[in-house]
Amino acid sequence: MSSSDSGKADERLSFLLKAGKPAGELRPGFATQVWHRIEQGEAKSTGLIEQLTSWLMQPRFAFGMLTAIVLLGAILGGVKGAHSGETAARERYLSMVDPIHTGH
């Protein structure tokens, strides 16, 4: 793009921006009311649940929580599986040694 094309584009953009400007005047005190509403919005305190959910909804924390939950599930599943395997092995051994044994 040459500098003359760039200048024409800038002139056209300026024209469009000026043409898109609202024609009416703002009512008296409008800016003050806007800033007052902004201050009220900032002053609102969020509850513990809202703070926690906004913190957890950030991608890095959500990914960390998901990873922690998956790892915890895998660990608990491994522990439960190991315990179940020991119990089943014990029952098989007892049934081989004592055929009359009925288990727990």
mmCIF file of C-alpha atoms in Angstrom:
data_model
loop_
_atom_site.group_PDB
_atom_site.id
_atom_site.type_symbol
_atom_site.label_atom_id
_atom_site.label_comp_id
_atom_site.label_asym_id
_atom_site.label_seq_id
_atom_site.Cartn_x
_atom_site.Cartn_y
_atom_site.Cartn_z
ATOM 1 C CA MET A 1 0.000 0.000 0.000
ATOM 2 C CA SER A 2 1.512 3.339 -1.017
ATOM 3 C CA SER A 3 1.453 6.469 1.127
ATOM 4 C CA SER A 4 -1.176 8.103 -1.103
ATOM 5 C CA ASP A 5 -3.468 5.060 -0.670
ATOM 6 C CA SER A 6 -2.865 5.209 3.051
ATOM 7 C CA GLY A 7 -3.707 8.923 3.124
ATOM 8 C CA LYS A 8 -6.965 8.326 1.232
ATOM 9 C CA ALA A 9 -7.875 5.540 3.644
ATOM 10 C CA ASP A 10 -7.161 7.827 6.618
ATOM 11 C CA GLU A 11 -9.303 10.605 5.129
ATOM 12 C CA ARG A 12 -12.130 8.165 4.465
ATOM 13 C CA LEU A 13 -11.871 6.759 7.989
ATOM 14 C CA SER A 14 -11.946 10.254 9.479
ATOM 15 C CA PHE A 15 -15.011 11.089 7.398
ATOM 16 C CA LEU A 16 -16.782 7.909 8.517
ATOM 17 C CA LEU A 17 -15.953 8.540 12.164
ATOM 18 C CA LYS A 18 -17.271 12.096 11.992
ATOM 19 C CA ALA A 19 -20.407 10.939 10.183
ATOM 20 C CA GLY A 20 -21.076 8.278 12.821
ATOM 21 C CA LYS A 21 -21.002 10.706 15.724
ATOM 22 C CA PRO A 22 -24.331 11.019 17.547
ATOM 23 C CA ALA A 23 -26.072 14.320 16.901
ATOM 24 C CA GLY A 24 -27.782 14.789 20.276
ATOM 25 C CA GLU A 25 -26.456 16.354 23.442
ATOM 26 C CA LEU A 26 -26.185 14.449 26.698
ATOM 27 C CA ARG A 27 -28.439 15.490 29.540
ATOM 28 C CA PRO A 28 -26.872 17.494 32.392
ATOM 29 C CA GLY A 29 -25.123 15.355 35.001
ATOM 30 C CA PHE A 30 -24.876 12.331 32.704
ATOM 31 C CA ALA A 31 -21.137 11.825 33.270
ATOM 32 C CA THR A 32 -21.549 12.162 37.032
ATOM 33 C CA GLN A 33 -24.313 9.556 37.031
ATOM 34 C CA VAL A 34 -22.185 7.187 34.961
ATOM 35 C CA TRP A 35 -19.229 7.474 37.355
ATOM 36 C CA HIS A 36 -21.557 7.020 40.324
ATOM 37 C CA ARG A 37 -22.925 3.790 38.839
ATOM 38 C CA ILE A 38 -19.393 2.557 38.146
ATOM 39 C CA GLU A 39 -18.369 3.236 41.745
ATOM 40 C CA GLN A 40 -21.440 1.405 43.036
ATOM 41 C CA GLY A 41 -20.604 -1.603 40.868
ATOM 42 C CA GLU A 42 -17.037 -1.698 42.158
ATOM 43 C CA ALA A 43 -18.193 -1.312 45.754
ATOM 44 C CA LYS A 44 -20.360 -4.436 45.642
ATOM 45 C CA SER A 45 -18.638 -7.211 47.525
ATOM 46 C CA THR A 46 -18.915 -10.682 46.145
ATOM 47 C CA GLY A 47 -19.599 -13.631 48.352
ATOM 48 C CA LEU A 48 -17.214 -16.467 49.039
ATOM 49 C CA ILE A 49 -18.862 -18.733 46.471
ATOM 50 C CA GLU A 50 -18.599 -16.104 43.709
ATOM 51 C CA GLN A 51 -14.941 -15.430 44.525
ATOM 52 C CA LEU A 52 -14.133 -19.141 44.558
ATOM 53 C CA THR A 53 -15.907 -19.837 41.272
ATOM 54 C CA SER A 54 -14.305 -16.837 39.546
ATOM 55 C CA TRP A 55 -10.903 -18.062 40.742
ATOM 56 C CA LEU A 56 -11.532 -21.634 39.606
ATOM 57 C CA MET A 57 -12.904 -20.555 36.220
ATOM 58 C CA GLN A 58 -9.524 -19.214 35.179
ATOM 59 C CA PRO A 59 -8.016 -21.729 32.750
ATOM 60 C CA ARG A 60 -4.768 -22.408 34.608
ATOM 61 C CA PHE A 61 -6.538 -23.090 37.898
ATOM 62 C CA ALA A 62 -9.293 -25.112 36.244
ATOM 63 C CA PHE A 63 -6.680 -27.260 34.495
ATOM 64 C CA GLY A 64 -4.795 -27.719 37.777
ATOM 65 C CA MET A 65 -7.967 -28.727 39.608
ATOM 66 C CA LEU A 66 -8.919 -31.157 36.853
ATOM 67 C CA THR A 67 -5.449 -32.705 36.979
ATOM 68 C CA ALA A 68 -5.596 -32.995 40.772
ATOM 69 C CA ILE A 69 -9.024 -34.655 40.636
ATOM 70 C CA VAL A 70 -7.889 -37.158 37.993
ATOM 71 C CA LEU A 71 -4.743 -37.999 39.976
ATOM 72 C CA LEU A 72 -6.706 -38.372 43.199
ATOM 73 C CA GLY A 73 -9.182 -40.662 41.460
ATOM 74 C CA ALA A 74 -6.365 -42.760 40.016
ATOM 75 C CA ILE A 75 -4.656 -43.068 43.398
ATOM 76 C CA LEU A 76 -7.874 -43.956 45.217
ATOM 77 C CA GLY A 77 -8.780 -46.448 42.481
ATOM 78 C CA GLY A 78 -5.350 -48.055 42.752
ATOM 79 C CA VAL A 79 -5.601 -48.354 46.533
ATOM 80 C CA LYS A 80 -9.114 -49.818 46.307
ATOM 81 C CA GLY A 81 -8.029 -52.227 43.566
ATOM 82 C CA ALA A 82 -4.987 -53.359 45.556
ATOM 83 C CA HIS A 83 -7.147 -53.942 48.625
ATOM 84 C CA SER A 84 -9.731 -55.861 46.592
ATOM 85 C CA GLY A 85 -6.964 -57.934 44.997
ATOM 86 C CA GLU A 86 -5.513 -58.835 48.408
ATOM 87 C CA THR A 87 -8.943 -59.825 49.694
ATOM 88 C CA ALA A 88 -9.656 -61.970 46.620
ATOM 89 C CA ALA A 89 -6.229 -63.636 46.855
ATOM 90 C CA ARG A 90 -6.768 -64.367 50.542
ATOM 91 C CA GLU A 91 -10.178 -65.889 49.845
ATOM 92 C CA ARG A 92 -8.776 -68.063 47.014
ATOM 93 C CA TYR A 93 -5.952 -69.254 49.244
ATOM 94 C CA LEU A 94 -8.317 -70.096 52.088
ATOM 95 C CA SER A 95 -10.672 -71.962 49.752
ATOM 96 C CA MET A 96 -7.731 -74.031 48.467
ATOM 97 C CA VAL A 97 -6.440 -74.842 51.961
ATOM 98 C CA ASP A 98 -9.845 -75.323 53.585
ATOM 99 C CA PRO A 99 -12.485 -76.339 51.038
ATOM 100 C CA ILE A 100 -15.221 -76.011 53.657
ATOM 101 C CA HIS A 101 -14.335 -72.333 54.236
ATOM 102 C CA THR A 102 -17.244 -70.144 53.029
ATOM 103 C CA GLY A 103 -15.604 -66.715 53.247
ATOM 104 C CA HIS A 104 -16.815 -63.613 55.015
#
